[in-house]
Structures are given as structure tokens and as C-alpha cells.
mmCIF file of C-alpha atoms in Angstrom:
data_model
loop_
_atom_site.group_PDB
_atom_site.id
_atom_site.type_symbol
_atom_site.label_atom_id
_atom_site.label_comp_id
_atom_site.label_asym_id
_atom_site.label_seq_id
_atom_site.Cartn_x
_atom_site.Cartn_y
_atom_site.Cartn_z
ATOM 1 C CA MET C 795 113.391 140.507 31.634
ATOM 2 C CA GLU C 796 110.255 141.666 32.950
ATOM 3 C CA GLY C 797 108.366 138.858 31.094
ATOM 4 C CA SER C 798 110.526 136.305 32.818
ATOM 5 C CA VAL C 799 109.985 137.754 36.294
ATOM 6 C CA HIS C 800 106.127 137.532 35.635
ATOM 7 C CA LYS C 801 106.619 133.900 34.324
ATOM 8 C CA LEU C 802 108.688 133.149 37.466
ATOM 9 C CA ASP C 803 105.991 134.486 39.824
ATOM 10 C CA SER C 804 103.337 132.513 37.932
ATOM 11 C CA ASP C 805 105.293 129.362 38.174
ATOM 12 C CA CYS C 806 105.517 129.872 42.109
ATOM 13 C CA ARG C 807 101.953 130.461 42.504
ATOM 14 C CA ILE C 808 101.198 127.404 40.513
ATOM 15 C CA ALA C 809 103.714 125.379 42.442
ATOM 16 C CA MET C 810 102.105 126.650 45.899
ATOM 17 C CA ALA C 811 98.648 125.927 44.771
ATOM 18 C CA LYS C 812 99.550 122.260 44.130
ATOM 19 C CA THR C 813 101.229 122.119 47.329
ATOM 20 C CA SER C 814 99.333 121.239 50.810
ATOM 21 C CA LEU C 815 100.330 120.611 54.263
ATOM 22 C CA ASN C 816 99.825 116.817 53.350
ATOM 23 C CA ASP C 817 103.129 117.167 51.183
ATOM 24 C CA LEU C 818 105.040 118.708 54.177
ATOM 25 C CA PRO C 819 108.343 116.629 54.409
ATOM 26 C CA HIS C 820 108.758 114.500 57.487
ATOM 27 C CA ASP C 821 111.886 116.437 58.628
ATOM 28 C CA LEU C 822 110.015 119.774 58.624
ATOM 29 C CA PHE C 823 106.869 118.194 60.323
ATOM 30 C CA PHE C 824 108.874 116.894 63.034
ATOM 31 C CA LEU C 825 110.482 120.302 63.413
ATOM 32 C CA VAL C 826 106.966 121.745 63.635
ATOM 33 C CA ILE C 827 106.075 119.425 66.554
ATOM 34 C CA THR C 828 109.173 120.195 68.515
ATOM 35 C CA ASN C 829 108.077 123.744 68.383
ATOM 36 C CA LEU C 830 104.803 123.473 69.913
ATOM 37 C CA LEU C 831 104.311 124.894 73.231
ATOM 38 C CA ASP C 832 100.815 124.085 74.296
ATOM 39 C CA VAL C 833 98.745 120.877 74.363
ATOM 40 C CA PHE C 834 95.960 122.490 72.465
ATOM 41 C CA ASP C 835 98.228 123.305 69.426
ATOM 42 C CA PHE C 836 99.362 119.508 69.461
ATOM 43 C CA VAL C 837 95.762 118.312 69.423
ATOM 44 C CA ARG C 838 94.817 120.813 66.572
ATOM 45 C CA VAL C 839 98.039 119.451 64.487
ATOM 46 C CA ARG C 840 96.973 115.916 65.076
ATOM 47 C CA ALA C 841 93.436 116.759 63.927
ATOM 48 C CA THR C 842 94.660 118.753 60.736
ATOM 49 C CA CYS C 843 95.740 115.848 58.644
ATOM 50 C CA LYS C 844 95.031 111.951 58.762
ATOM 51 C CA ARG C 845 98.605 111.313 57.384
ATOM 52 C CA TRP C 846 100.223 113.138 60.265
ATOM 53 C CA ARG C 847 98.054 111.198 63.216
ATOM 54 C CA PRO C 848 100.065 108.085 63.127
ATOM 55 C CA LEU C 849 103.259 109.790 63.013
ATOM 56 C CA ILE C 850 102.821 111.428 66.448
ATOM 57 C CA SER C 851 101.497 109.802 69.801
ATOM 58 C CA PRO C 852 100.067 111.381 72.759
ATOM 59 C CA SER C 853 103.354 110.756 74.469
ATOM 60 C CA ASP C 854 104.888 113.545 72.144
ATOM 61 C CA SER C 855 102.618 116.229 73.311
ATOM 62 C CA PRO C 856 104.172 119.271 75.160
ATOM 63 C CA ARG C 857 105.382 118.676 78.676
ATOM 64 C CA LEU C 858 105.049 122.228 80.026
ATOM 65 C CA PRO C 859 103.168 122.602 83.241
ATOM 66 C CA TRP C 860 99.722 124.082 83.590
ATOM 67 C CA ILE C 861 98.398 125.737 86.711
ATOM 68 C CA PHE C 862 95.238 124.476 87.935
ATOM 69 C CA ASN C 863 92.776 127.285 89.398
ATOM 70 C CA ARG C 864 92.155 125.288 92.725
ATOM 71 C CA ARG C 865 88.747 125.169 93.696
ATOM 72 C CA LEU C 866 87.032 123.436 96.691
ATOM 73 C CA ILE C 867 83.883 121.347 96.254
ATOM 74 C CA SER C 868 82.009 122.422 93.236
ATOM 75 C CA PHE C 869 79.038 121.321 91.275
ATOM 76 C CA SER C 870 80.522 122.480 88.070
ATOM 77 C CA ALA C 871 82.312 120.263 85.740
ATOM 78 C CA ASN C 872 84.271 123.217 83.925
ATOM 79 C CA LEU C 873 87.672 123.358 85.280
ATOM 80 C CA GLU C 874 89.998 126.407 84.651
ATOM 81 C CA PHE C 875 93.844 126.213 83.900
ATOM 82 C CA TYR C 876 96.429 128.628 82.944
ATOM 83 C CA SER C 877 99.025 127.813 80.377
ATOM 84 C CA LEU C 878 102.453 128.500 81.120
ATOM 85 C CA ALA C 879 103.478 128.133 77.589
ATOM 86 C CA SER C 880 100.736 130.066 75.900
ATOM 87 C CA GLY C 881 100.101 132.449 78.725
ATOM 88 C CA LYS C 882 96.232 131.809 78.231
ATOM 89 C CA PHE C 883 93.606 130.751 80.347
ATOM 90 C CA HIS C 884 91.618 127.560 79.175
ATOM 91 C CA THR C 885 88.428 126.035 80.450
ATOM 92 C CA ILE C 886 87.870 122.230 79.985
ATOM 93 C CA HIS C 887 84.319 120.507 80.543
ATOM 94 C CA VAL C 888 85.175 117.650 82.623
ATOM 95 C CA PRO C 889 81.867 115.716 83.365
ATOM 96 C CA LYS C 890 83.694 113.320 85.968
ATOM 97 C CA ALA C 891 84.870 116.373 87.929
ATOM 98 C CA SER C 892 81.480 117.177 88.978
ATOM 99 C CA ASP C 893 80.891 117.224 92.950
ATOM 100 C CA LYS C 894 84.592 116.232 93.429
ATOM 101 C CA PHE C 895 87.448 117.880 95.430
ATOM 102 C CA LEU C 896 90.565 117.942 93.263
ATOM 103 C CA ALA C 897 94.245 118.233 94.345
ATOM 104 C CA GLY C 898 97.544 118.248 92.882
ATOM 105 C CA PRO C 899 100.322 118.734 91.610
ATOM 106 C CA SER C 900 100.719 115.702 89.279
ATOM 107 C CA HIS C 901 102.339 114.365 85.938
ATOM 108 C CA GLY C 902 98.846 114.031 84.066
ATOM 109 C CA TYR C 903 96.314 113.048 86.924
ATOM 110 C CA LEU C 904 94.633 115.108 89.700
ATOM 111 C CA LEU C 905 93.591 113.410 92.948
ATOM 112 C CA ALA C 906 89.891 113.289 92.863
ATOM 113 C CA PHE C 907 87.603 112.944 96.316
ATOM 114 C CA ASP C 908 83.891 112.094 95.469
ATOM 115 C CA THR C 909 82.030 114.142 97.989
ATOM 116 C CA ARG C 910 78.871 111.941 97.456
ATOM 117 C CA CYS C 911 80.128 108.349 97.885
ATOM 118 C CA PHE C 912 83.413 109.376 99.374
ATOM 119 C CA THR C 913 85.693 107.721 97.048
ATOM 120 C CA LEU C 914 89.176 108.502 95.813
ATOM 121 C CA SER C 915 90.328 108.180 92.133
ATOM 122 C CA LEU C 916 93.025 109.816 89.838
ATOM 123 C CA LEU C 917 91.540 111.597 87.216
ATOM 124 C CA ASN C 918 93.010 112.792 83.960
ATOM 125 C CA PRO C 919 91.096 116.169 83.061
ATOM 126 C CA PHE C 920 92.213 115.974 79.429
ATOM 127 C CA THR C 921 91.183 112.604 78.466
ATOM 128 C CA CYS C 922 88.535 112.069 81.153
ATOM 129 C CA ASN C 923 90.170 108.803 82.121
ATOM 130 C CA GLU C 924 89.588 107.790 85.746
ATOM 131 C CA ILE C 925 91.492 105.391 87.804
ATOM 132 C CA PRO C 926 89.867 104.182 91.060
ATOM 133 C CA LEU C 927 91.829 104.042 94.210
ATOM 134 C CA PRO C 928 91.522 102.162 97.600
ATOM 135 C CA PRO C 929 89.381 103.980 100.213
ATOM 136 C CA LEU C 930 91.528 105.799 102.650
ATOM 137 C CA GLU C 931 91.008 104.642 106.351
ATOM 138 C CA LEU C 932 89.877 107.832 107.572
ATOM 139 C CA LYS C 933 86.206 109.146 108.710
ATOM 140 C CA TRP C 934 84.523 110.687 105.756
ATOM 141 C CA SER C 935 83.977 113.910 107.736
ATOM 142 C CA THR C 936 87.617 114.187 108.476
ATOM 143 C CA LEU C 937 88.608 113.651 104.886
ATOM 144 C CA SER C 938 86.023 115.988 103.419
ATOM 145 C CA SER C 939 86.572 118.887 106.266
ATOM 146 C CA TYR C 940 90.288 118.747 106.827
ATOM 147 C CA PHE C 941 92.244 116.387 104.740
ATOM 148 C CA ARG C 942 93.311 118.096 101.710
ATOM 149 C CA PRO C 943 95.236 115.477 99.888
ATOM 150 C CA GLU C 944 97.907 116.343 97.482
ATOM 151 C CA LEU C 945 99.115 113.940 94.676
ATOM 152 C CA ILE C 946 102.885 113.351 94.950
ATOM 153 C CA CYS C 947 103.416 111.266 91.991
ATOM 154 C CA THR C 948 101.922 108.561 89.727
ATOM 155 C CA GLY C 949 103.056 105.453 88.023
ATOM 156 C CA GLU C 950 103.001 102.047 89.661
ATOM 157 C CA VAL C 951 102.836 103.867 93.115
ATOM 158 C CA VAL C 952 100.455 106.560 94.096
ATOM 159 C CA ALA C 953 101.749 108.778 96.776
ATOM 160 C CA ILE C 954 99.564 111.530 98.537
ATOM 161 C CA SER C 955 99.850 113.685 101.565
ATOM 162 C CA GLY C 956 97.909 116.037 103.723
ATOM 163 C CA PHE C 957 96.884 117.469 107.013
ATOM 164 C CA THR C 958 94.066 116.117 109.114
ATOM 165 C CA SER C 959 94.537 118.715 111.607
ATOM 166 C CA GLN C 960 97.051 121.516 112.453
ATOM 167 C CA LYS C 961 100.721 120.179 112.043
ATOM 168 C CA PHE C 962 99.752 116.684 111.833
ATOM 169 C CA LEU C 963 100.665 115.312 108.299
ATOM 170 C CA ILE C 964 99.303 112.003 106.886
ATOM 171 C CA LEU C 965 101.656 110.314 104.210
ATOM 172 C CA ALA C 966 99.983 107.345 102.396
ATOM 173 C CA SER C 967 100.867 105.140 99.435
ATOM 174 C CA CYS C 968 99.517 102.447 97.486
ATOM 175 C CA ARG C 969 100.411 100.224 94.140
ATOM 176 C CA LEU C 970 97.811 100.616 91.543
ATOM 177 C CA GLY C 971 95.492 97.640 91.563
ATOM 178 C CA GLU C 972 96.028 96.992 95.191
ATOM 179 C CA ASN C 973 92.903 97.491 97.632
ATOM 180 C CA LYS C 974 94.624 99.319 100.748
ATOM 181 C CA TRP C 975 96.905 102.149 101.601
ATOM 182 C CA MET C 976 99.968 102.217 103.801
ATOM 183 C CA ALA C 977 99.250 105.434 105.730
ATOM 184 C CA VAL C 978 101.946 107.062 108.006
ATOM 185 C CA GLU C 979 100.925 109.923 110.471
ATOM 186 C CA ARG C 980 103.652 112.378 111.544
ATOM 187 C CA GLN C 981 103.643 115.650 113.747
ATOM 188 C CA VAL C 982 105.888 118.381 112.076
ATOM 189 C CA ARG C 983 106.345 121.912 113.128
ATOM 190 C CA THR C 984 104.678 123.833 110.352
ATOM 191 C CA ASN C 985 101.868 123.158 107.513
ATOM 192 C CA PHE C 986 104.436 124.313 104.904
ATOM 193 C CA VAL C 987 107.091 121.326 105.266
ATOM 194 C CA GLY C 988 108.544 120.062 101.994
ATOM 195 C CA ARG C 989 107.811 116.305 101.244
ATOM 196 C CA SER C 990 108.401 114.206 98.582
ATOM 197 C CA TYR C 991 108.157 110.416 97.517
ATOM 198 C CA TYR C 992 111.639 109.186 96.356
ATOM 199 C CA LYS C 993 112.992 105.792 95.802
ATOM 200 C CA GLY C 994 110.263 103.904 98.019
ATOM 201 C CA MET C 995 110.508 106.314 100.649
ATOM 202 C CA PHE C 996 108.742 109.600 101.957
ATOM 203 C CA PHE C 997 111.259 112.301 102.690
ATOM 204 C CA VAL C 998 109.798 115.087 104.905
ATOM 205 C CA ASN C 999 111.475 118.237 106.265
ATOM 206 C CA GLU C 1000 110.765 118.641 109.876
ATOM 207 C CA SER C 1001 110.957 122.251 109.894
ATOM 208 C CA GLU C 1002 112.206 125.076 107.419
ATOM 209 C CA MET C 1003 115.671 124.263 106.915
ATOM 210 C CA GLY C 1004 115.749 121.652 109.589
ATOM 211 C CA ALA C 1005 116.781 117.837 109.364
ATOM 212 C CA THR C 1006 114.957 115.827 106.768
ATOM 213 C CA THR C 1007 113.491 112.400 107.850
ATOM 214 C CA ALA C 1008 113.556 109.457 105.393
ATOM 215 C CA ILE C 1009 110.289 107.213 106.045
ATOM 216 C CA ASP C 1010 109.892 103.597 104.562
ATOM 217 C CA SER C 1011 106.553 103.863 102.746
ATOM 218 C CA THR C 1012 105.684 100.262 103.081
ATOM 219 C CA THR C 1013 106.401 99.958 107.018
ATOM 220 C CA GLY C 1014 106.184 103.596 108.106
ATOM 221 C CA VAL C 1015 109.524 103.196 109.787
ATOM 222 C CA ALA C 1016 111.886 106.187 109.985
ATOM 223 C CA MET C 1017 115.152 104.868 108.033
ATOM 224 C CA PHE C 1018 117.621 107.774 108.704
ATOM 225 C CA SER C 1019 117.776 111.524 109.079
ATOM 226 C CA VAL C 1020 119.609 113.937 106.995
ATOM 227 C CA PRO C 1021 121.064 116.857 109.142
ATOM 228 C CA ALA C 1022 120.068 120.403 107.924
ATOM 229 C CA PRO C 1023 122.133 122.054 105.347
ATOM 230 C CA VAL C 1024 124.457 124.771 105.976
ATOM 231 C CA ARG C 1025 122.663 128.019 105.160
ATOM 232 C CA GLN C 1026 123.929 130.295 102.311
ATOM 233 C CA HIS C 1027 121.814 133.142 103.152
ATOM 234 C CA SER C 1028 122.262 133.123 106.885
ATOM 235 C CA ASN C 1029 123.908 136.791 106.848
ATOM 236 C CA LEU C 1030 121.460 138.158 104.244
ATOM 237 C CA GLU C 1031 121.125 141.850 104.710
ATOM 238 C CA GLY C 1032 117.656 143.316 104.631
ATOM 239 C CA SER C 1033 115.640 139.886 105.783
ATOM 240 C CA PRO C 1034 113.993 140.329 109.062
ATOM 241 C CA GLU C 1035 113.482 136.525 109.333
ATOM 242 C CA LEU C 1036 115.108 133.656 107.615
ATOM 243 C CA ARG C 1037 111.976 131.576 107.350
ATOM 244 C CA GLY C 1038 110.579 130.783 103.962
ATOM 245 C CA PHE C 1039 109.086 128.060 101.426
ATOM 246 C CA ASP C 1040 110.977 124.693 101.966
ATOM 247 C CA TYR C 1041 110.509 122.237 98.913
ATOM 248 C CA LEU C 1042 111.708 118.801 98.096
ATOM 249 C CA VAL C 1043 111.575 118.034 94.401
ATOM 250 C CA GLU C 1044 112.543 114.678 92.694
ATOM 251 C CA SER C 1045 114.549 116.032 89.789
ATOM 252 C CA SER C 1046 116.282 113.520 86.977
ATOM 253 C CA GLY C 1047 116.694 110.899 89.412
ATOM 254 C CA GLU C 1048 118.019 113.142 92.371
ATOM 255 C CA LEU C 1049 116.052 114.663 95.269
ATOM 256 C CA LEU C 1050 116.632 118.423 95.568
ATOM 257 C CA ARG C 1051 115.904 120.711 98.485
ATOM 258 C CA VAL C 1052 114.810 124.242 97.540
ATOM 259 C CA PHE C 1053 114.421 127.012 100.015
ATOM 260 C CA ARG C 1054 113.051 130.278 99.184
ATOM 261 C CA LEU C 1055 112.937 133.329 101.895
ATOM 262 C CA TRP C 1056 109.496 134.727 102.685
ATOM 263 C CA GLY C 1057 110.947 137.979 103.559
ATOM 264 C CA ASP C 1058 111.452 139.299 99.602
ATOM 265 C CA TYR C 1059 107.918 140.219 99.008
ATOM 266 C CA LYS C 1060 108.554 144.018 99.387
ATOM 267 C CA LYS C 1061 111.257 143.933 96.450
ATOM 268 C CA LEU C 1062 109.597 142.841 93.298
ATOM 269 C CA LYS C 1063 112.770 142.096 91.434
ATOM 270 C CA ASN C 1064 114.578 140.274 93.859
ATOM 271 C CA ALA C 1065 114.125 136.602 95.280
ATOM 272 C CA TYR C 1066 116.470 134.407 97.050
ATOM 273 C CA PHE C 1067 116.873 130.731 96.762
ATOM 274 C CA GLU C 1068 119.191 128.111 98.018
ATOM 275 C CA ILE C 1069 119.458 124.548 96.387
ATOM 276 C CA TYR C 1070 120.833 121.379 97.809
ATOM 277 C CA ARG C 1071 121.169 118.013 96.316
ATOM 278 C CA LEU C 1072 120.779 114.591 98.583
ATOM 279 C CA ASP C 1073 124.231 112.998 98.553
ATOM 280 C CA CYS C 1074 124.403 109.478 100.196
ATOM 281 C CA ALA C 1075 128.046 108.777 99.221
ATOM 282 C CA ASN C 1076 129.965 107.004 102.071
ATOM 283 C CA GLY C 1077 127.064 105.847 103.841
ATOM 284 C CA GLU C 1078 126.504 109.324 105.232
ATOM 285 C CA PRO C 1079 123.431 111.229 103.866
ATOM 286 C CA ARG C 1080 123.785 114.972 103.412
ATOM 287 C CA TRP C 1081 122.734 118.149 101.505
ATOM 288 C CA VAL C 1082 125.351 119.334 99.262
ATOM 289 C CA ASN C 1083 124.873 122.962 97.942
ATOM 290 C CA VAL C 1084 124.086 123.179 94.090
ATOM 291 C CA ASN C 1085 124.997 126.208 92.022
ATOM 292 C CA SER C 1086 123.553 124.745 88.808
ATOM 293 C CA ILE C 1087 120.756 122.336 87.653
ATOM 294 C CA GLY C 1088 121.909 122.232 83.890
ATOM 295 C CA ASP C 1089 119.366 121.769 81.575
ATOM 296 C CA ARG C 1090 116.705 121.382 84.167
ATOM 297 C CA MET C 1091 113.720 123.864 85.059
ATOM 298 C CA LEU C 1092 111.878 123.828 88.327
ATOM 299 C CA PHE C 1093 108.312 124.893 88.549
ATOM 300 C CA LEU C 1094 107.083 125.793 92.320
ATOM 301 C CA ASP C 1095 103.638 126.406 93.614
ATOM 302 C CA SER C 1096 103.047 127.296 97.437
ATOM 303 C CA VAL C 1097 104.077 123.836 98.552
ATOM 304 C CA HIS C 1098 105.408 121.483 96.011
ATOM 305 C CA GLY C 1099 107.739 121.445 93.003
ATOM 306 C CA LEU C 1100 108.058 119.914 89.577
ATOM 307 C CA SER C 1101 111.283 119.369 87.672
ATOM 308 C CA LEU C 1102 111.182 119.277 83.776
ATOM 309 C CA MET C 1103 114.149 119.178 81.176
ATOM 310 C CA ASN C 1104 114.333 121.958 78.788
ATOM 311 C CA THR C 1105 114.185 120.545 75.297
ATOM 312 C CA GLY C 1106 114.894 123.654 73.544
ATOM 313 C CA VAL C 1107 111.625 125.201 73.779
ATOM 314 C CA GLN C 1108 111.782 128.981 72.778
ATOM 315 C CA GLY C 1109 110.735 131.349 75.592
ATOM 316 C CA LEU C 1110 111.751 129.077 78.598
ATOM 317 C CA LYS C 1111 115.176 129.151 79.991
ATOM 318 C CA ARG C 1112 117.159 126.078 81.413
ATOM 319 C CA ASN C 1113 118.702 126.426 84.766
ATOM 320 C CA SER C 1114 115.868 128.335 86.047
ATOM 321 C CA ILE C 1115 113.102 128.399 88.687
ATOM 322 C CA TYR C 1116 109.635 129.279 87.756
ATOM 323 C CA PHE C 1117 107.613 130.611 90.515
ATOM 324 C CA MET C 1118 104.668 132.800 91.774
ATOM 325 C CA LYS C 1119 105.575 136.099 93.844
ATOM 326 C CA LEU C 1120 103.512 138.334 95.924
ATOM 327 C CA PHE C 1121 104.395 141.953 95.854
ATOM 328 C CA ASN C 1122 103.016 144.882 98.012
ATOM 329 C CA GLY C 1123 104.146 148.138 96.569
ATOM 330 C CA GLY C 1124 101.876 150.096 98.992
ATOM 331 C CA ASN C 1125 98.487 149.804 96.942
ATOM 332 C CA GLY C 1126 97.629 146.373 97.986
ATOM 333 C CA TRP C 1127 98.879 142.827 97.052
ATOM 334 C CA SER C 1128 99.727 141.955 93.623
ATOM 335 C CA LYS C 1129 100.833 138.656 92.080
ATOM 336 C CA PHE C 1130 103.470 137.806 89.299
ATOM 337 C CA LEU C 1131 104.882 135.064 87.650
ATOM 338 C CA CYS C 1132 108.581 135.087 87.785
ATOM 339 C CA ARG C 1133 111.771 133.350 86.566
ATOM 340 C CA TYR C 1134 114.803 133.384 88.796
ATOM 341 C CA ASP C 1135 118.091 132.741 86.707
ATOM 342 C CA ILE C 1136 120.175 130.254 88.821
ATOM 343 C CA ILE C 1137 123.598 131.207 87.864
ATOM 344 C CA GLU C 1138 122.843 134.783 87.648
ATOM 345 C CA THR C 1139 120.860 134.922 90.926
ATOM 346 C CA ARG C 1140 118.577 137.288 89.223
ATOM 347 C CA THR C 1141 114.645 137.458 89.092
ATOM 348 C CA GLU C 1142 112.622 138.290 86.055
ATOM 349 C CA VAL C 1143 109.040 139.316 85.851
ATOM 350 C CA LEU C 1144 107.304 137.528 83.053
ATOM 351 C CA PRO C 1145 104.658 139.355 80.971
ATOM 352 C CA PHE C 1146 101.810 137.213 82.055
ATOM 353 C CA ASP C 1147 98.433 138.224 83.555
ATOM 354 C CA VAL C 1148 98.046 135.921 86.632
ATOM 355 C CA GLN C 1149 96.151 138.068 89.025
ATOM 356 C CA LYS C 1150 92.962 135.894 89.281
ATOM 357 C CA LEU C 1151 95.019 132.633 89.858
ATOM 358 C CA GLY C 1152 94.677 131.131 93.264
ATOM 359 C CA ASP C 1153 97.465 129.202 94.930
ATOM 360 C CA GLY C 1154 96.473 126.214 92.658
ATOM 361 C CA PRO C 1155 98.643 123.243 91.962
ATOM 362 C CA LEU C 1156 100.781 122.526 88.836
ATOM 363 C CA ILE C 1157 99.885 119.716 86.324
ATOM 364 C CA VAL C 1158 101.564 118.383 83.240
ATOM 365 C CA PRO C 1159 99.079 118.060 80.748
ATOM 366 C CA SER C 1160 98.981 114.401 79.487
ATOM 367 C CA LEU C 1161 96.881 112.889 76.511
ATOM 368 C CA GLN C 1162 97.576 109.372 77.713
#
């Protein structure tokens, strides 16, 4: 029996020696691909084996957002990102980023303002692909000093927004390949208003939890107004003020309005969110309270939000909101990455060190 065991062990070692990653069956290979969390891991897998490379395309890369460590104008071409998948900081050398102000959030591209020639472009920091954009008809001094454009979406239409002065909001859109922007200026009550580009219109919240105005992006005409939703936390105990962060997020073909109270910074494990969906049935637009977003996940920075589907990635939970939370425990301010479970209405502090992160925007890495 002992001899048989030794022979079996020897046969197994010989079989393992003759087997390489190149022999990995396709079903196991694709199982590995679907469990990759970080775009860097995806790049390493594609570089491991020539036979694998044609089996996977850049569009298969992980779609989890990174947090861009926002910077103002810098002469450095090194950009720093924080990966929510791996919990690690990554520095990427992007020569085309030098002397440019970069803004987001985005699906793959950052909006780049060149401080030398005062031009705008879309820049993919992972592929270094750059798409020129028409000049924005603002004085360059205003553009560089005050206007901090944020990329709302990319695709056939590029839509941006930003403030030229306090409480004056500029909304602009153009189709890729065209040579001009359609710009709309609007006065709002706060610099933290939610805004989003959705179905050819700009949607802007006039104030926290106030009415929402829909503006035609090609004419600048206000099309209709959506009354403010009925507050869910109007009688919330322990909240000195019912003000907060007010987001508009395009999510799987829907427009969501997400509100988070400001007054929760003294309670590390508590956060309060209200979620509403735009309902245009019967010709009367209104906000309808939402208690679940199913397989979706929301990622929020200080102004904007992204919505992604949970495709079974380990460590991430569906029906959740991921956000940064400031906390003052008496010894100064600290920053934590948190997850809010929508069903359980419970906040969980995630074990990631994000203290050195600024209020940088979210970007979904793209290798296309």
C-alpha cells in the first residue's frame, strides 16, 4: 500500500509538471476572469499568455470605480488613484496630463483643461487616448480661475457642468465631432445642487430637496419642473438641520434622486439616505420613494454619483450605497469609506485606509 501511495504521488507530480496555465480549460479561464477585481490584475492576466489575449477584450475589464486623488494644475504627469476593489493606491504616469487640470467623474475619461493653450479634451489616463473638444466660449481667465468643469457623461454626447461664480451654474453639452457647445447658465441656491444629463436634458435640483428643473440641452429651454419629493426623514430625531448632499444619478435607464443628511458626522456608524425615482407616468413627472435598487450599487463622491450593476463580485454588496464619511470623535476629523445597506438601513465602515484622499471624483477604469 505504501508503495502505491508513493507511485500515485509521483504520477500527480509528473502530471502537474506537464500542465501549464496555457492548458487551462476555457470554462475555468473565464471563471478566473469574472473574479478579477482590479484592472491591473486584468492587464497582468492578458500579458501572461498569448493564447488568452484574443479571448478577452478591454471591454471585459473590471468596472469597479477608482477614486481620483484630485489635484489642481500640476506640472507632474503622475496621477494617483485609489482602487475600491483592492484597497490600494496606484500611481500612473500619464505624459499628456502634465500642465492640465483634470476633472470628473466619468466612465473611462477625465475632462482635461490645458493651462498652456486653454483647450479642452477628454483624456483616458489608462490608455493615454485623448479626444479634442471644442473651445468653451468663456474667457480663459474665468475658465482657469473659477470654472471647475465636471464631466457628467461620455458617449456620443459630452456633458459638463461647473460654476463660474458663486451659485451660478454653467451647463454645456456637445456631440463628439461637432465644433461648438450648447451652454446654459442658471442661478441656483447652493453649489452642492445635484445635476445630471439624462435623455437629452439637463436635470438640476434648485436646492436641497427642492424642485427639479428639466432643461433641453440643445435649446436651453426649461421643459418642465418636478415638485420636491415628500421627505422621509422630516421628523428625524437628533438632526439639527435637514440639509445635506443632494444627488441626481442616472441608473440603468432611470433617474434617481439620492439625498444624504449632513448632520450625521457625529455618529460614525449612522447615515441617513433617501432615494427617489423619476416617474413620468400619466404625464405628471414626480419623485417616487424607492426602498430597493435590486442588483445595483451606487458610488457617491462629494457632488456626483455613479451607478453600477453588481455582477457577483466578491466583497461588494448589491442594493448598497458606497460613500465617504467624515467623523469627528473629539480628536479632529477622520475620513472613512462606508457602505450603506438600503434594505437594513445600516452603515458599515469598510477596512480601507483613505485618510490621505481628497474629495476626488470617481472614475471607472477603461482600457478602450
